[in-house]
Short mmCIF file of C-alpha atoms and ligand atoms in Angstrom, two decimals:
data_model
loop_
_atom_site.label_atom_id
_atom_site.label_comp_id
_atom_site.label_asym_id
_atom_site.label_seq_id
_atom_site.Cartn_x
_atom_site.Cartn_y
_atom_site.Cartn_z
CA MET O 17 -0.08 0.04 -0.16
CA LYS O 18 1.35 3.67 -0.69
CA ILE O 19 0.64 5.34 2.13
CA ALA O 20 1.21 9.53 2.43
CA LEU O 21 1.61 10.89 5.24
CA ILE O 22 1.12 14.52 6.75
CA GLY O 23 2.41 15.86 9.93
CA TYR O 24 6.41 13.83 10.38
CA GLY O 25 6.40 14.80 14.04
CA LYS O 26 6.10 12.55 17.01
CA MET O 27 2.79 10.43 15.70
CA GLY O 28 4.50 10.93 11.53
CA LYS O 29 7.77 8.99 12.75
CA ALA O 30 5.78 6.21 14.79
CA ILE O 31 3.34 5.87 11.96
CA GLU O 32 6.44 5.06 9.54
CA GLU O 33 8.16 2.98 11.19
CA ILE O 34 5.54 0.21 11.07
CA ALA O 35 3.91 0.90 8.15
CA LEU O 36 7.92 0.60 6.53
CA GLN O 37 8.08 -3.10 8.67
CA LYS O 38 4.39 -4.46 7.13
CA GLY O 39 6.26 -3.84 3.56
CA HIS O 40 3.98 -0.43 3.16
CA GLU O 41 5.50 2.28 1.35
CA VAL O 42 5.40 5.89 2.12
CA VAL O 43 5.60 7.81 -1.17
CA LEU O 44 4.89 10.97 0.01
CA LYS O 45 5.49 13.25 3.76
CA ILE O 46 4.19 16.72 4.33
CA ASP O 47 5.75 18.78 7.70
CA VAL O 48 5.30 22.24 8.05
CA THR O 49 8.18 22.69 6.12
CA ASN O 50 6.90 21.70 2.89
CA ALA O 51 3.07 22.17 3.64
CA ASP O 52 2.73 23.49 0.32
CA GLU O 53 3.34 20.14 -1.37
CA LEU O 54 -0.14 19.51 -0.12
CA THR O 55 -1.85 19.38 -3.13
CA PRO O 56 -3.85 16.68 -4.76
CA LYS O 57 -2.18 16.21 -7.46
CA ASN O 58 1.32 14.84 -5.04
CA LEU O 59 -1.47 13.13 -2.77
CA GLN O 60 -3.13 10.96 -5.55
CA GLN O 61 0.43 9.06 -5.86
CA ALA O 62 -0.63 7.32 -2.68
CA ASP O 63 -3.27 4.55 -1.47
CA VAL O 64 -4.57 6.49 1.77
CA ALA O 65 -2.99 9.28 3.48
CA ILE O 66 -2.31 10.04 7.23
CA GLU O 67 -2.72 13.07 9.16
CA PHE O 68 -1.07 13.41 12.08
CA THR O 69 -0.67 17.82 12.28
CA GLY O 70 -2.99 19.46 14.96
CA PRO O 71 -5.50 21.34 15.57
CA HIS O 72 -4.96 24.77 13.44
CA THR O 73 -3.76 22.66 10.58
CA ALA O 74 -6.38 19.25 10.31
CA VAL O 75 -8.89 20.79 8.44
CA GLN O 76 -7.53 21.98 6.06
CA ASN O 77 -5.79 19.12 5.39
CA ILE O 78 -8.68 16.70 5.30
CA PHE O 79 -10.23 19.55 2.63
CA THR O 80 -7.28 18.82 0.43
CA CYS O 81 -7.63 14.87 0.91
CA PHE O 82 -11.48 14.83 0.00
CA GLU O 83 -10.31 17.22 -3.13
CA ALA O 84 -7.38 14.70 -4.06
CA GLY O 85 -10.39 11.83 -3.56
CA ILE O 86 -7.88 8.92 -1.65
CA PRO O 87 -9.30 7.31 1.45
CA LEU O 88 -8.33 9.35 4.68
CA VAL O 89 -7.78 8.37 9.15
CA CYS O 90 -6.43 11.14 10.97
CA GLY O 91 -5.62 11.40 13.70
CA SER O 92 -5.21 14.92 15.13
CA THR O 93 -7.26 16.51 18.29
CA GLY O 94 -8.91 19.78 19.35
CA TRP O 95 -10.40 20.67 15.93
CA LEU O 96 -13.97 18.18 17.24
CA GLU O 97 -15.98 21.38 17.14
CA LYS O 98 -15.76 21.18 13.04
CA LEU O 99 -16.66 17.22 13.00
CA ASP O 100 -20.39 16.95 12.04
CA ASP O 101 -19.09 19.69 9.09
CA VAL O 102 -16.49 17.73 8.04
CA LYS O 103 -18.30 14.56 8.21
CA ARG O 104 -21.28 16.18 5.58
CA LYS O 105 -18.41 17.99 3.66
CA ALA O 106 -17.05 13.59 3.13
CA VAL O 107 -20.39 11.77 2.73
CA GLU O 108 -20.45 14.85 -0.13
CA LYS O 109 -17.99 14.66 -1.81
CA ASN O 110 -17.32 10.87 -0.95
CA ALA O 111 -15.17 10.88 0.47
CA GLY O 112 -13.58 7.96 2.40
CA PHE O 113 -12.83 8.98 6.09
CA LEU O 114 -12.14 7.66 9.27
CA TYR O 115 -11.88 9.87 12.23
CA ALA O 116 -10.29 8.63 15.80
CA SER O 117 -9.57 10.20 18.93
CA ASN O 118 -7.54 7.28 19.79
CA PHE O 119 -6.07 4.47 17.26
CA SER O 120 -5.14 1.96 20.29
CA ILE O 121 -6.60 -1.41 20.56
CA GLY O 122 -6.93 -1.22 24.08
CA VAL O 123 -8.46 2.65 24.15
CA ASN O 124 -11.12 1.44 22.18
CA ILE O 125 -11.93 -2.10 24.42
CA PHE O 126 -11.33 0.80 27.09
CA PHE O 127 -13.91 2.66 25.80
CA GLU O 128 -16.95 0.13 25.16
CA VAL O 129 -15.99 -0.65 29.04
CA ASN O 130 -16.90 2.74 29.62
CA LYS O 131 -19.83 3.26 28.27
CA LYS O 132 -20.74 -0.36 29.96
CA LEU O 133 -19.80 1.07 33.32
CA ALA O 134 -21.81 4.42 32.46
CA GLN O 135 -25.12 2.52 31.54
CA LEU O 136 -24.90 0.57 34.96
CA MET O 137 -23.91 3.85 37.11
CA SER O 138 -26.69 5.22 35.55
CA ARG O 139 -29.77 5.38 37.83
CA GLN O 140 -26.66 5.68 40.59
CA ASP O 141 -26.93 8.96 41.30
CA SER O 142 -25.51 8.60 44.98
CA TYR O 143 -22.06 8.16 43.19
CA GLU O 144 -20.09 11.94 41.60
CA ILE O 145 -18.01 10.79 38.45
CA LYS O 146 -14.50 12.52 38.20
CA THR O 147 -12.75 11.67 34.93
CA THR O 148 -9.06 12.79 34.23
CA GLU O 149 -6.26 13.50 31.80
CA ILE O 150 -2.81 12.78 32.37
CA HIS O 151 -0.77 13.61 29.34
CA HIS O 152 2.93 15.18 27.63
CA THR O 153 3.66 18.89 28.20
CA GLU O 154 3.65 19.26 24.50
CA LYS O 155 0.21 18.75 24.32
CA LYS O 156 -1.81 21.42 22.20
CA ASP O 157 -5.16 21.12 23.23
CA ALA O 158 -6.64 20.99 26.55
CA PRO O 159 -8.94 18.13 27.45
CA SER O 160 -7.64 15.49 25.47
CA GLY O 161 -9.48 14.61 22.23
CA THR O 162 -10.53 10.66 24.43
CA SER O 163 -10.99 11.88 27.75
CA ILE O 164 -13.67 14.15 25.51
CA THR O 165 -15.40 10.92 23.46
CA LEU O 166 -15.07 9.04 26.92
CA ALA O 167 -16.56 12.73 28.78
CA GLU O 168 -19.23 12.32 25.54
CA GLN O 169 -20.14 8.62 26.41
CA ILE O 170 -20.93 8.88 29.93
CA LEU O 171 -22.74 11.95 29.03
CA GLU O 172 -24.29 9.26 26.95
CA ASN O 173 -25.49 6.68 29.52
CA ILE O 174 -25.93 9.58 32.76
CA PRO O 175 -28.60 11.16 31.99
CA ARG O 176 -28.20 13.80 35.51
CA LYS O 177 -25.32 14.46 33.81
CA LYS O 178 -25.81 18.02 31.41
CA HIS O 179 -22.15 18.50 29.32
CA TRP O 180 -17.99 18.02 30.23
CA VAL O 181 -16.07 20.87 32.05
CA ASN O 182 -12.59 21.00 31.79
CA ARG O 183 -11.85 21.86 35.38
CA GLU O 184 -12.77 21.09 39.15
CA SER O 185 -16.67 21.28 39.13
CA VAL O 186 -19.17 20.85 42.31
CA GLU O 187 -22.23 21.73 39.92
CA SER O 188 -24.72 18.30 40.19
CA ASP O 189 -24.73 18.03 35.71
CA ASP O 190 -21.05 19.56 35.16
CA LEU O 191 -19.79 16.35 34.10
CA THR O 192 -15.35 17.00 36.04
CA ILE O 193 -12.45 16.12 33.24
CA ILE O 194 -9.19 17.95 35.16
CA SER O 195 -6.12 17.70 32.32
CA LYS O 196 -2.32 17.57 33.88
CA ARG O 197 1.03 17.37 32.17
CA ILE O 198 3.46 15.75 33.19
CA ASP O 199 6.72 14.95 30.79
CA PRO O 200 6.40 12.22 30.07
CA ALA O 201 2.77 10.58 29.57
CA PRO O 202 2.48 9.32 26.75
CA GLY O 203 -1.51 9.35 27.71
CA THR O 204 -3.07 8.12 30.92
CA HIS O 205 -6.88 8.26 31.61
CA ILE O 206 -8.88 7.65 34.44
CA ILE O 207 -12.41 7.31 35.05
CA LYS O 208 -13.94 7.26 38.81
CA TYR O 209 -17.06 6.65 39.42
CA PHE O 210 -16.61 7.55 44.68
CA SER O 211 -19.35 7.84 46.40
CA ASP O 212 -18.83 7.91 50.61
CA ILE O 213 -19.07 4.18 50.82
CA ASP O 214 -16.76 2.88 48.04
CA GLU O 215 -15.58 3.92 44.76
CA ILE O 216 -14.98 2.31 41.40
CA GLU O 217 -12.13 3.48 39.25
CA ILE O 218 -11.67 2.22 35.51
CA ILE O 219 -7.28 2.71 33.77
CA HIS O 220 -6.41 2.90 31.02
CA THR O 221 -2.87 3.69 30.65
CA ALA O 222 0.10 3.75 27.39
CA HIS O 223 3.47 3.20 27.84
CA ASN O 224 4.75 4.95 24.46
CA ARG O 225 3.22 6.06 21.24
CA LYS O 226 3.37 2.74 19.47
CA GLY O 227 -0.57 1.20 19.74
CA PHE O 228 -1.67 4.69 17.41
CA ALA O 229 0.61 4.10 15.23
CA ALA O 230 -0.04 0.85 14.94
CA GLY O 231 -2.99 1.61 15.27
CA ALA O 232 -3.58 4.27 12.04
CA VAL O 233 -2.26 2.29 9.98
CA GLN O 234 -3.84 -0.45 10.66
CA ALA O 235 -6.92 2.11 9.74
CA ALA O 236 -5.00 2.40 6.27
CA GLU O 237 -5.03 -0.90 5.31
CA PHE O 238 -8.79 -0.37 5.50
CA MET O 239 -9.80 2.03 4.28
CA ASN O 240 -7.89 1.53 0.57
CA GLY O 241 -10.29 1.32 -2.21
CA LYS O 242 -12.90 2.65 0.44
CA THR O 243 -15.36 5.50 0.60
CA GLY O 244 -17.61 6.39 3.63
CA LEU O 245 -17.53 6.91 7.01
CA TYR O 246 -15.67 4.31 9.45
CA SER O 247 -14.71 4.62 13.14
CA MET O 248 -11.97 2.43 14.74
CA LYS O 249 -14.50 0.17 15.74
CA ASP O 250 -15.16 -0.42 12.45
CA VAL O 251 -11.46 -1.51 11.62
CA LEU O 252 -11.54 -3.83 14.82
CA GLY O 253 -14.94 -5.25 15.01
CA LEU O 254 -15.81 -4.33 18.14
N1 LIG C 22 -5.25 9.85 17.74
C1 LIG C 22 -4.61 9.58 18.66
O1 LIG C 22 -4.72 8.18 18.12
C2 LIG C 22 -3.34 10.49 18.36
C3 LIG C 22 -1.90 9.33 19.79
C4 LIG C 22 -1.24 10.76 19.12
C5 LIG C 22 -1.51 11.85 19.36
N2 LIG C 22 -2.47 12.29 18.55
C6 LIG C 22 -2.65 13.75 18.31
O2 LIG C 22 -1.79 14.39 17.17
C7 LIG C 22 -1.65 14.82 16.12
C8 LIG C 22 0.57 14.70 15.97
O3 LIG C 22 0.67 14.86 17.21
P1 LIG C 22 1.92 14.56 17.50
O4 LIG C 22 2.60 14.03 18.80
O5 LIG C 22 2.69 14.18 15.94
O6 LIG C 22 2.55 16.47 17.12
P2 LIG C 22 4.58 16.48 16.44
O7 LIG C 22 3.61 18.53 17.67
O8 LIG C 22 4.72 16.19 17.23
O9 LIG C 22 3.42 16.95 15.47
C9 LIG C 22 2.65 17.72 14.73
C10 LIG C 22 4.07 17.42 12.90
O10 LIG C 22 3.23 18.19 12.24
C11 LIG C 22 4.09 19.45 11.98
N3 LIG C 22 2.56 20.24 11.25
C12 LIG C 22 2.25 21.18 11.89
N4 LIG C 22 1.13 22.04 10.75
C13 LIG C 22 1.28 21.45 9.08
C14 LIG C 22 1.07 21.98 8.27
N5 LIG C 22 0.03 22.40 8.12
N6 LIG C 22 1.03 21.10 7.43
C15 LIG C 22 1.90 19.40 7.22
N7 LIG C 22 2.20 18.93 8.99
C16 LIG C 22 2.24 19.95 9.21
C17 LIG C 22 4.70 19.48 12.38
O11 LIG C 22 5.68 20.37 11.58
C18 LIG C 22 4.81 18.11 13.18
O12 LIG C 22 6.32 17.76 12.08
C19 LIG C 22 -2.13 16.12 17.41
O13 LIG C 22 -3.65 16.66 17.37
C20 LIG C 22 -2.45 14.71 19.06
O14 LIG C 22 -2.66 15.28 20.08
C21 LIG C 22 -3.81 11.61 18.38
#
């Protein structure tokens, strides 16, 4: 498979290493220094594009891939307020698009556990809920895309919580997300239900970036030749 890598930072490099090990070819590498080379014509050399740049550049890069007509796997976080517009545009352009706030198999299983736990706790009003995410200090967005996905899953299943807030809150309808920035943490997410009597806590800790990179390559293999909207649930058959 021929891959176009958009963003050649920590994730782009980790993805390249795994893609090459699996026998794929990286035919285009775009970073901030050659961003003008991200054109539909250049992209069309590839079977699939993988985008990991950041919050401010993702949407423009996504639209360029839609113009090129090649399937795209996007992992940039911090732009989710535009996700509905991007999905609409993907459908309009008959593009292949897969976004995941987190590509690791472990986190995608953790998402399923989070949903199940929230369903079980939906009527247990004596429990307060607090979520925490811990990442390295270079991370540009807060809260993390993964913690937003986790919070939204809780909001969908727990009627007494109406919205998430990125601070400690004592308002009963707020769902607290605490963001901590500590080096060299690649990513920890904690969901805690607690009462006067006891507490239940689920934790996912990434030890390195390999899980995200391997998942992104697996997603690119899945997207090769496809149009339409997909998620990691489709890739992993969850
Ligand atoms: N979804 C996931 O599983 C997952 C996992 C880890 C990181 N992320 C997200 O992926 C993004 C990148 O993370 P990272 O750790 O690799 O960051 P990074 O800062 O190491 O790399 C980003 C790279 O993008 C480049 N860049 C900036 N503007 C660009 C542009 N216009 N065109 C092309 N390249 C450009 C930068 O020069 C840099 O090399 C972040 O948003 C991060 O939160 C997602």
